[in-house]
Coordinates of C-alpha atoms in Angstrom, one line a residue:
Chain A
M24 CA 0.2 0.1 0.0
K25 CA 1.7 3.6 -1.2
I26 CA 0.5 6.8 0.2
I27 CA 0.4 9.9 -1.6
G28 CA 0.3 12.5 0.5
E29 CA -2.6 14.6 -0.3
K30 CA -1.8 17.6 2.7
I31 CA -0.5 20.2 0.6
N32 CA -3.3 21.1 -1.4
G33 CA -4.4 25.0 -2.3
T34 CA -8.1 24.2 -2.3
R35 CA -7.5 23.9 1.7
K36 CA -7.7 27.0 3.0
R37 CA -4.8 27.1 5.4
V38 CA -2.8 25.9 2.3
A39 CA -4.2 28.6 0.2
Q40 CA -3.2 30.8 2.5
A41 CA 0.3 29.9 3.1
I42 CA 0.6 29.8 -0.9
A43 CA -0.7 33.3 -0.8
E44 CA 1.2 34.6 2.0
R45 CA 4.5 32.7 0.5
D46 CA 4.8 30.9 3.9
A47 CA 7.6 28.5 2.9
E48 CA 8.3 27.4 6.4
F49 CA 4.4 25.8 6.8
I50 CA 4.7 24.2 3.4
K51 CA 8.1 22.3 4.4
D52 CA 6.8 21.4 7.3
L53 CA 3.6 19.5 5.7
A54 CA 6.5 17.9 3.3
R55 CA 8.5 16.3 5.8
K56 CA 5.5 15.2 8.1
Q57 CA 4.0 13.6 5.1
T58 CA 7.6 12.1 4.2
E59 CA 8.1 11.1 7.9
A60 CA 5.0 9.3 7.7
G61 CA 5.5 7.0 5.1
S62 CA 4.4 8.6 1.8
A63 CA 5.7 7.8 -1.0
W64 CA 4.4 10.7 -3.3
L65 CA 3.5 13.9 -2.3
D66 CA 0.6 15.5 -3.9
V67 CA 1.1 19.4 -5.1
N68 CA -2.0 21.2 -6.0
A69 CA -2.0 24.8 -6.1
G70 CA -5.8 25.5 -6.5
T71 CA -5.1 28.7 -7.9
L72 CA -7.0 30.3 -10.8
P73 CA -4.6 29.2 -14.7
D74 CA -2.5 32.8 -14.5
R75 CA -1.5 32.0 -10.8
E76 CA -1.1 28.1 -11.2
P77 CA 2.3 27.8 -13.3
D78 CA 4.3 30.3 -10.7
D79 CA 2.5 29.0 -7.7
L80 CA 3.3 25.5 -8.7
I81 CA 7.0 26.5 -8.9
W82 CA 7.2 28.4 -5.6
L83 CA 5.6 24.8 -4.0
I84 CA 7.6 22.7 -5.6
E85 CA 10.9 24.5 -5.5
N86 CA 10.0 24.7 -1.6
I87 CA 9.0 21.1 -1.2
Q88 CA 12.3 19.9 -2.2
S89 CA 14.2 22.1 -1.0
A90 CA 12.9 20.3 2.6
V91 CA 12.7 16.3 1.3
D92 CA 13.4 14.1 -1.8
T93 CA 10.3 12.6 -1.9
P94 CA 8.7 11.9 -5.5
L95 CA 5.8 14.8 -6.3
S96 CA 2.1 14.0 -7.4
L97 CA 1.7 17.4 -9.9
D98 CA -2.1 17.8 -9.1
S99 CA -3.4 20.0 -12.4
A100 CA -5.8 19.7 -15.2
N101 CA -3.8 22.5 -16.8
P102 CA -1.5 20.9 -19.3
E103 CA 0.6 24.3 -19.8
A104 CA 1.1 24.3 -15.6
L105 CA 2.4 20.5 -15.8
K106 CA 4.7 21.1 -18.5
I107 CA 6.5 24.4 -16.3
A108 CA 6.2 22.2 -13.2
I109 CA 7.7 19.0 -15.0
K110 CA 11.1 21.1 -15.7
A111 CA 10.7 22.2 -12.2
V112 CA 11.1 18.9 -10.4
N113 CA 14.7 16.6 -9.5
K114 CA 12.6 13.2 -9.9
T115 CA 10.1 11.8 -12.3
P116 CA 6.3 12.9 -11.0
M117 CA 3.3 11.1 -10.5
I118 CA 0.7 13.7 -12.9
N119 CA -2.4 14.0 -10.8
S120 CA -4.9 13.2 -13.7
I121 CA -6.4 12.0 -16.9
S122 CA -9.7 11.0 -17.4
G123 CA -11.6 10.2 -20.3
E124 CA -12.2 13.5 -21.0
P125 CA -10.6 14.1 -24.5
E126 CA -9.2 17.2 -23.9
R127 CA -7.6 16.0 -20.6
L128 CA -6.1 12.8 -22.7
T129 CA -4.6 15.3 -25.5
G130 CA -3.1 17.8 -23.8
I131 CA -1.3 15.7 -21.2
L132 CA -0.9 12.1 -22.3
P133 CA 1.7 13.7 -24.4
L134 CA 3.7 14.9 -21.4
V135 CA 3.3 11.7 -19.7
A136 CA 4.7 9.4 -22.3
E137 CA 7.7 12.1 -23.0
H138 CA 8.3 11.9 -19.6
G139 CA 8.2 8.7 -18.5
C140 CA 5.5 9.7 -15.6
P141 CA 3.6 7.6 -13.8
V142 CA -0.1 8.8 -14.1
I143 CA -3.7 8.7 -12.4
A144 CA -6.3 8.0 -14.7
L145 CA -9.9 8.8 -13.5
A146 CA -13.0 6.4 -14.7
L147 CA -14.8 9.8 -15.9
D148 CA -15.5 10.8 -19.3
D149 CA -16.7 14.3 -20.5
K150 CA -17.3 15.2 -17.0
K151 CA -19.5 12.6 -16.5
I152 CA -18.8 9.8 -13.5
P153 CA -20.6 6.6 -15.0
E154 CA -22.9 4.9 -12.6
T155 CA -22.2 1.1 -13.5
S156 CA -18.6 -0.7 -13.0
E157 CA -19.2 -1.6 -16.3
K158 CA -19.2 1.6 -17.9
R159 CA -16.4 3.1 -15.7
L160 CA -14.5 0.0 -17.0
E161 CA -15.5 1.2 -20.5
V162 CA -14.0 4.5 -19.9
I163 CA -10.9 2.9 -18.3
S164 CA -10.5 0.5 -21.5
R165 CA -10.2 3.7 -23.7
I166 CA -7.7 5.4 -21.7
V167 CA -5.5 2.3 -21.8
K168 CA -5.8 2.1 -25.5
E169 CA -5.0 5.2 -25.7
T170 CA -1.8 5.1 -23.0
R171 CA -0.8 1.8 -24.6
L172 CA -0.8 3.6 -28.4
L173 CA 1.9 6.6 -26.6
G174 CA 4.0 3.5 -25.3
I175 CA 3.0 4.4 -21.8
P176 CA 3.4 0.9 -20.1
D177 CA 0.4 -0.1 -18.1
S178 CA 2.5 -0.5 -15.0
N179 CA 2.9 3.4 -14.8
L180 CA -1.3 3.4 -14.7
Y181 CA -2.4 4.6 -11.6
L182 CA -6.3 4.0 -12.2
D183 CA -9.1 5.5 -10.4
P184 CA -12.3 3.9 -10.2
L185 CA -13.8 6.7 -8.4
A186 CA -15.5 6.6 -4.7
M187 CA -18.6 8.4 -4.7
T188 CA -20.4 9.8 -1.9
I189 CA -22.8 7.1 0.3
S190 CA -24.9 9.4 1.3
T191 CA -26.2 10.1 -2.3
N192 CA -25.7 6.5 -3.3
T193 CA -26.0 3.8 -0.9
Q194 CA -23.8 1.4 -3.9
S195 CA -21.4 3.6 -4.4
A196 CA -18.3 2.0 -2.5
V197 CA -19.8 -1.9 -3.8
I198 CA -19.7 0.2 -7.6
A199 CA -15.9 1.0 -7.4
F200 CA -14.9 -2.7 -5.4
Q201 CA -16.6 -4.2 -8.8
T202 CA -14.9 -1.6 -10.9
M203 CA -11.6 -2.6 -9.3
R204 CA -11.8 -6.2 -9.2
C205 CA -12.2 -6.1 -13.0
V206 CA -9.3 -4.1 -13.5
R207 CA -7.4 -5.9 -11.2
E208 CA -8.4 -9.1 -13.7
Q209 CA -8.5 -7.2 -17.3
Y210 CA -5.1 -5.1 -15.9
P211 CA -2.9 -7.1 -13.7
E212 CA -0.2 -4.5 -14.4
A213 CA -1.7 -1.6 -13.4
H214 CA -2.2 0.4 -10.2
L215 CA -5.0 1.0 -8.3
T216 CA -5.3 4.4 -6.4
I217 CA -8.5 6.5 -4.9
G218 CA -9.1 9.3 -3.6
L219 CA -10.2 8.5 0.1
S220 CA -12.1 11.3 1.4
N221 CA -15.2 11.7 -1.1
I222 CA -16.3 8.0 -0.1
S223 CA -18.0 9.7 3.1
F224 CA -19.0 13.2 1.8
G225 CA -22.3 14.4 4.2
L226 CA -22.6 11.4 6.2
P227 CA -21.8 11.7 10.4
G228 CA -18.9 9.4 11.6
R229 CA -16.6 10.2 8.4
S230 CA -13.4 9.0 10.0
F231 CA -15.3 5.4 10.4
V232 CA -16.4 5.4 6.9
N233 CA -13.2 6.1 5.5
R234 CA -11.4 4.0 7.2
Y235 CA -13.4 0.9 6.6
F236 CA -13.6 1.3 2.7
L237 CA -9.9 2.0 3.0
S238 CA -9.5 -1.9 4.6
L239 CA -12.1 -3.5 2.3
A240 CA -10.6 -1.5 -0.9
I241 CA -7.1 -2.7 -0.1
Q242 CA -9.0 -6.1 -0.2
A243 CA -10.7 -5.7 -3.4
G244 CA -7.1 -4.8 -4.7
L245 CA -6.4 -1.0 -4.3
D246 CA -2.6 -0.6 -4.0
T247 CA -2.1 3.2 -3.6
A248 CA -4.5 6.1 -2.4
I249 CA -4.6 9.8 -2.1
L250 CA -5.2 10.2 1.7
D251 CA -3.7 12.0 4.9
P252 CA -0.8 10.3 5.7
L253 CA -0.7 12.0 9.5
D254 CA -4.3 10.5 10.1
R255 CA -3.4 8.1 13.3
E256 CA -6.6 6.1 12.3
I257 CA -5.8 5.6 8.5
Q258 CA -2.4 5.0 9.5
A259 CA -4.0 2.0 11.9
A260 CA -6.1 0.9 9.4
I261 CA -3.5 0.0 6.8
L262 CA -1.1 -1.1 9.1
T263 CA -4.3 -4.1 10.5
T264 CA -5.2 -4.8 7.3
D265 CA -1.9 -5.2 6.1
L266 CA -1.0 -7.9 8.5
I267 CA -4.7 -9.4 8.4
L268 CA -4.2 -9.9 4.6
G269 CA -0.8 -11.3 5.5
R270 CA 1.5 -9.1 4.0
D271 CA 3.3 -7.8 7.1
N272 CA 6.2 -10.8 7.8
H273 CA 6.3 -11.8 11.2
C274 CA 3.7 -9.4 12.2
L275 CA 7.3 -6.8 12.1
N276 CA 5.2 -3.5 10.9
F277 CA 2.3 -4.1 13.1
I278 CA 4.4 -4.8 16.3
R279 CA 6.6 -1.6 15.7
A280 CA 3.7 0.5 15.3
S281 CA 2.1 -1.2 18.8
R282 CA 5.5 -0.2 20.5
K283 CA 5.0 3.5 19.3
G284 CA 1.6 4.0 20.7
L285 CA -0.5 3.8 17.6
F286 CA -2.9 1.4 19.0
E287 CA -3.5 3.1 22.5
K288 CA -6.7 4.4 23.0
S289 CA -5.5 8.2 24.7
V290 CA -3.5 8.6 21.9
Q291 CA -6.5 8.4 19.2
Chain B
M29 CA -25.0 -9.8 9.6
K30 CA -26.5 -11.4 13.0
I31 CA -24.7 -11.5 16.2
I32 CA -24.3 -14.7 18.9
G33 CA -23.4 -12.7 22.2
E34 CA -20.1 -14.2 23.5
K35 CA -20.3 -13.3 27.6
I36 CA -22.2 -15.7 29.5
N37 CA -19.5 -18.4 29.2
G38 CA -18.0 -20.0 32.3
T39 CA -14.5 -20.2 31.2
R40 CA -14.4 -16.5 31.5
K41 CA -13.3 -15.8 35.3
R42 CA -16.3 -13.4 36.7
V43 CA -19.1 -15.3 34.7
A44 CA -17.6 -18.9 36.6
Q45 CA -17.5 -17.0 40.0
A46 CA -21.7 -15.8 39.1
I47 CA -22.5 -19.8 38.0
A48 CA -20.5 -20.8 41.6
E49 CA -22.5 -18.2 44.0
R50 CA -25.6 -18.7 41.9
D51 CA -25.5 -14.7 41.2
A52 CA -28.5 -14.9 38.7
E53 CA -28.8 -11.0 38.6
F54 CA -25.5 -10.8 37.2
I55 CA -26.4 -13.4 34.7
K56 CA -30.0 -11.6 33.7
D57 CA -28.2 -8.6 33.1
L58 CA -25.6 -9.9 30.5
A59 CA -28.5 -11.9 29.0
R60 CA -30.3 -7.9 28.7
K61 CA -27.5 -6.0 27.7
Q62 CA -26.6 -8.5 25.2
T63 CA -29.9 -8.9 23.6
E64 CA -30.6 -4.6 23.5
A65 CA -27.5 -4.4 21.8
G66 CA -28.8 -6.6 18.8
S67 CA -27.9 -10.3 19.7
A68 CA -29.5 -12.9 17.4
W69 CA -28.7 -15.5 19.7
L70 CA -27.1 -15.8 23.2
D71 CA -23.9 -18.1 23.9
V72 CA -24.7 -20.3 27.1
N73 CA -21.2 -22.4 28.0
A74 CA -21.1 -23.2 31.6
G75 CA -17.5 -23.9 31.5
T76 CA -18.0 -26.5 34.2
L77 CA -16.4 -30.1 34.5
P78 CA -18.7 -32.9 32.8
D79 CA -20.5 -34.0 36.2
R80 CA -21.8 -29.9 36.8
E81 CA -22.1 -29.0 33.7
P82 CA -25.8 -29.8 33.1
D83 CA -27.4 -28.3 36.5
D84 CA -25.4 -25.2 35.4
L85 CA -26.6 -25.2 31.7
I86 CA -30.0 -25.6 33.4
W87 CA -29.9 -22.9 36.0
L88 CA -28.2 -20.7 33.1
I89 CA -30.7 -21.4 30.7
E90 CA -33.9 -20.6 33.2
N91 CA -32.2 -17.4 34.6
I92 CA -31.1 -16.0 31.2
Q93 CA -34.9 -17.3 29.7
S94 CA -36.6 -15.4 33.1
A95 CA -34.8 -11.7 31.8
V96 CA -35.2 -12.4 27.8
D97 CA -36.7 -14.1 25.3
T98 CA -33.5 -14.3 22.9
P99 CA -33.0 -17.7 21.2
L100 CA -29.9 -19.3 23.0
S101 CA -26.4 -20.6 21.4
L102 CA -26.1 -24.6 23.6
D103 CA -22.4 -24.1 23.7
S104 CA -21.0 -27.4 24.8
A105 CA -19.3 -30.3 23.2
N106 CA -21.1 -33.1 25.4
P107 CA -24.1 -34.4 24.0
E108 CA -25.7 -35.0 27.6
A109 CA -25.9 -32.2 28.6
L110 CA -27.0 -30.9 25.9
K111 CA -29.9 -33.5 25.6
I112 CA -30.7 -32.2 29.0
A113 CA -30.7 -28.2 27.7
I114 CA -32.5 -28.9 24.8
K115 CA -35.3 -29.9 26.7
A116 CA -34.8 -26.8 29.0
V117 CA -35.3 -24.6 26.1
N118 CA -38.3 -21.8 25.2
K119 CA -37.1 -21.5 21.6
T120 CA -35.8 -24.1 19.1
P121 CA -31.7 -23.3 20.1
M122 CA -28.6 -23.1 18.1
I123 CA -25.9 -26.0 19.0
N124 CA -22.4 -24.8 19.0
S125 CA -20.6 -27.1 18.0
I126 CA -19.9 -29.9 15.7
S127 CA -17.0 -30.7 14.2
G128 CA -15.5 -33.5 12.0
E129 CA -14.8 -35.4 14.6
P130 CA -16.9 -38.5 14.8
E131 CA -17.6 -38.9 18.1
R132 CA -19.1 -35.2 18.3
L133 CA -20.8 -36.2 14.9
T134 CA -22.5 -38.9 16.0
G135 CA -23.2 -37.7 19.7
I136 CA -24.5 -34.5 18.8
L137 CA -26.0 -34.7 15.2
P138 CA -28.7 -36.9 15.8
L139 CA -30.1 -34.1 18.5
V140 CA -29.5 -31.6 15.8
A141 CA -31.8 -33.4 13.2
E142 CA -34.5 -34.6 15.9
H143 CA -34.9 -30.8 17.1
G144 CA -34.2 -29.1 14.2
C145 CA -31.3 -26.8 15.4
P146 CA -29.7 -24.4 13.5
V147 CA -25.3 -25.6 14.1
I148 CA -22.4 -24.6 14.3
A149 CA -19.8 -26.7 12.3
L150 CA -16.2 -26.4 12.7
A151 CA -13.8 -27.3 10.1
L152 CA -11.7 -29.6 12.1
D153 CA -11.2 -33.5 12.5
D154 CA -10.0 -35.5 15.2
K155 CA -9.0 -32.3 16.6
K156 CA -6.5 -31.3 14.3
I157 CA -7.1 -27.8 12.8
P158 CA -6.2 -28.5 8.7
E159 CA -3.6 -26.0 7.3
T160 CA -4.8 -25.2 4.1
S161 CA -8.1 -24.0 2.7
E162 CA -8.6 -26.8 0.8
K163 CA -8.3 -29.2 3.5
R164 CA -10.9 -27.2 6.1
L165 CA -13.3 -27.1 2.9
E166 CA -12.6 -31.0 2.9
V167 CA -13.8 -31.5 6.4
I168 CA -16.8 -29.5 6.1
S169 CA -17.6 -31.0 2.9
R170 CA -17.7 -34.3 4.9
I171 CA -19.7 -32.9 7.6
V172 CA -22.4 -31.5 5.0
K173 CA -22.3 -35.3 3.6
E174 CA -23.5 -36.3 7.5
T175 CA -25.8 -33.5 7.8
R176 CA -27.7 -33.8 5.0
L177 CA -27.8 -37.9 5.5
L178 CA -30.5 -36.3 8.4
G179 CA -31.9 -34.1 6.1
I180 CA -30.7 -31.2 7.7
P181 CA -31.0 -28.4 5.7
D182 CA -28.0 -26.3 4.7
S183 CA -29.7 -23.5 5.7
N184 CA -29.4 -24.5 9.4
L185 CA -25.5 -25.1 8.9
Y186 CA -23.2 -22.1 10.3
L187 CA -19.8 -23.4 9.1
D188 CA -16.9 -21.4 10.8
P189 CA -13.8 -21.9 8.8
L190 CA -11.4 -21.2 12.0
A191 CA -9.6 -18.0 12.6
M192 CA -6.6 -19.2 14.4
T193 CA -3.8 -16.0 15.4
I194 CA -2.1 -14.2 13.3
S195 CA 1.1 -13.8 15.8
T196 CA 1.9 -17.8 15.2
N197 CA 0.8 -18.2 11.4
T198 CA 0.6 -14.5 8.9
Q199 CA -1.8 -16.2 6.9
S200 CA -4.8 -17.3 9.2
A201 CA -6.8 -14.7 8.3
V202 CA -6.1 -15.2 4.6
I203 CA -6.8 -19.2 4.6
A204 CA -10.2 -18.2 6.8
F205 CA -10.9 -15.5 4.1
Q206 CA -10.2 -18.4 1.0
T207 CA -12.4 -21.2 3.3
M208 CA -15.1 -19.1 3.3
R209 CA -14.9 -17.6 0.0
C210 CA -15.0 -21.7 -1.1
V211 CA -17.7 -22.3 1.2
R212 CA -19.9 -19.7 -0.1
E213 CA -19.5 -21.3 -3.8
Q214 CA -20.0 -24.4 -3.1
Y215 CA -22.9 -24.1 -0.2
P216 CA -24.7 -21.1 -1.1
E217 CA -27.6 -21.8 1.6
A218 CA -25.4 -22.5 4.4
H219 CA -24.1 -19.5 7.0
L220 CA -20.9 -19.0 7.5
T221 CA -19.3 -17.8 11.3
I222 CA -16.4 -17.2 13.1
G223 CA -15.3 -17.1 16.8
L224 CA -13.9 -13.3 16.5
S225 CA -11.0 -13.3 19.1
N226 CA -8.9 -15.8 18.1
I227 CA -7.4 -14.0 15.3
S228 CA -5.2 -11.6 17.5
F229 CA -4.1 -14.2 20.2
G230 CA -1.1 -12.9 21.7
L231 CA -1.0 -9.8 19.2
P232 CA -0.8 -6.1 20.5
G233 CA -3.8 -3.5 19.8
R234 CA -5.9 -6.8 19.5
S235 CA -8.9 -4.3 19.1
F236 CA -8.1 -3.1 16.0
V237 CA -7.3 -6.6 14.3
N238 CA -10.2 -8.0 15.4
R239 CA -12.3 -5.2 14.4
Y240 CA -10.7 -4.8 11.0
F241 CA -10.8 -8.6 10.6
L242 CA -14.6 -8.5 11.2
S243 CA -14.8 -5.9 8.4
L244 CA -12.8 -7.8 5.7
A245 CA -14.8 -11.8 7.0
I246 CA -18.1 -9.5 6.2
Q247 CA -16.6 -8.8 2.9
A248 CA -15.9 -12.4 2.0
G249 CA -19.1 -13.7 3.3
L250 CA -19.2 -14.1 6.9
D251 CA -23.4 -13.9 7.9
T252 CA -22.8 -14.4 11.6
A253 CA -20.0 -14.3 14.0
I254 CA -19.8 -15.3 17.8
L255 CA -18.5 -11.8 19.4
D256 CA -18.6 -9.1 22.4
P257 CA -22.0 -7.6 21.1
L258 CA -21.5 -4.5 23.9
D259 CA -18.1 -3.4 22.2
R260 CA -18.4 0.0 20.8
E261 CA -15.7 -0.8 18.1
I262 CA -17.0 -3.8 17.0
Q263 CA -20.5 -2.4 16.8
A264 CA -19.0 0.4 14.8
A265 CA -16.8 -1.5 12.5
I266 CA -20.4 -4.2 11.8
L267 CA -22.7 -0.8 11.3
T268 CA -19.9 0.9 8.9
T269 CA -18.9 -2.3 6.9
D270 CA -23.1 -2.9 6.6
L271 CA -22.8 0.6 4.9
I272 CA -19.9 0.1 3.0
L273 CA -21.1 -2.4 1.2
G274 CA -24.6 -1.4 0.3
R275 CA -26.8 -3.2 2.9
D276 CA -27.9 0.1 4.7
N277 CA -30.9 1.4 3.4
H278 CA -30.7 5.1 3.0
C279 CA -28.0 5.2 5.6
L280 CA -30.3 4.9 8.6
N281 CA -28.7 2.5 10.5
F282 CA -25.4 4.4 10.4
I283 CA -27.1 7.7 11.3
R284 CA -28.9 6.5 14.3
A285 CA -25.8 5.3 15.5
S286 CA -24.0 8.1 15.2
R287 CA -27.1 10.2 17.2
K288 CA -26.7 7.7 19.6
G289 CA -22.9 9.1 20.0
L290 CA -21.8 5.7 18.6
F291 CA -18.8 7.8 16.3
E292 CA -18.0 10.7 19.0
K293 CA -14.4 10.2 20.4
S294 CA -14.9 10.3 23.7
V295 CA -16.9 7.4 24.5
Q296 CA -14.8 4.8 22.4

């Protein structure tokens, strides 16, 4: 289970403020903490309007890279901003994201191919989210056809089946799991990723929904997720699920986390 | 997800004391609380030596039945004790348990058939627990052959794939899940049950292992479990898993539990 740390996102108020005020220490601190918590990538989303986005992205990237050497996930739908950002990174970045929308494929996919980037691909098309897993798989299949044409290996694909909130459709998680199982079967080399927090939007007890959804999704084949790596309940969910699924040799990671107090009530 | 409340068990020190001292109020209180927490059955285990067991079972049954009308799960390996206990119950009880051990089949199965009892069947043979899911399925298949011969419908079978502790074999849960998936396919009318607490024996953070194991087991097909229904984390795990798996219409059970404070940090 690899984590894409979600916290450096300009759509979050405190981060937007840090970007506006050029508060580099705040951003570096987020980068360090998410790296220490085991993030494989740090998502970077300027969250600003197109004319400010390239400058803000470059500022974010430079400050993050001065603090940590964790690879970045460049989170933008804007090919121009991505083009500029890719030149500023030290390590090959993940691109977050493409989808079945033609302009996103045409604009971003050549960049992904040219720079050999891992890329998140959302199972949506023309800004609509298909309601069934069959239709999501169709969108994914169209995307994979395009990526293969450009020579992008399936192993660089991080396919996101989309987890919409259960509050408006109680079958949302089930549809996501079905899509994941089909993808696992059809594209065994591709990865499965998900943005964790949507699933619980509008519900009470969101943290409970997020953590059990994550655990069940890992059983369904999820191997990456965009989430808050500093959330102790999420850390516990991942470690415990890995233990139960027989992926923690001699239970070492679990026991180590326990010794650090992760499972103690008082600190949750 | 149906719960067999595990708390009235004479192998627990406090219950043994209540049995020895004929402290009826303690037992009635456990019966009421487990019923209020949604138990479909109350497990009754005298935990005493064979010569005391029938008397103690009868005393337990009479006191429980004076407090609640929840069906009981008679938990004994002793056919003589079961024979006497069955006569004392008001509602058809579950029998906990048979296994592939010949003497348990010969001694207990005729009782199950005669009284139309639901019965828990453990995937073990001659007191040995098969190491692979294939071998556990073999044992289960032998049991089902016998129950069918006696006209016991598959829908009265609660097959327990056995979840041994992960601390001595990191593949324990995986083997249990595999067994469950095979049973679901081969015997779709039969139920799947499990004793929850073994899985985490000898590990730290046991409550975390138990709750995520339960959630993942429900996804693998578990529809009954012997557990502590008063454990709020377990209640949260079941409600959240049912919600995620699309089994909570309009999210009503989840939202109701939230209003009662189940997901509040301070009360966990």
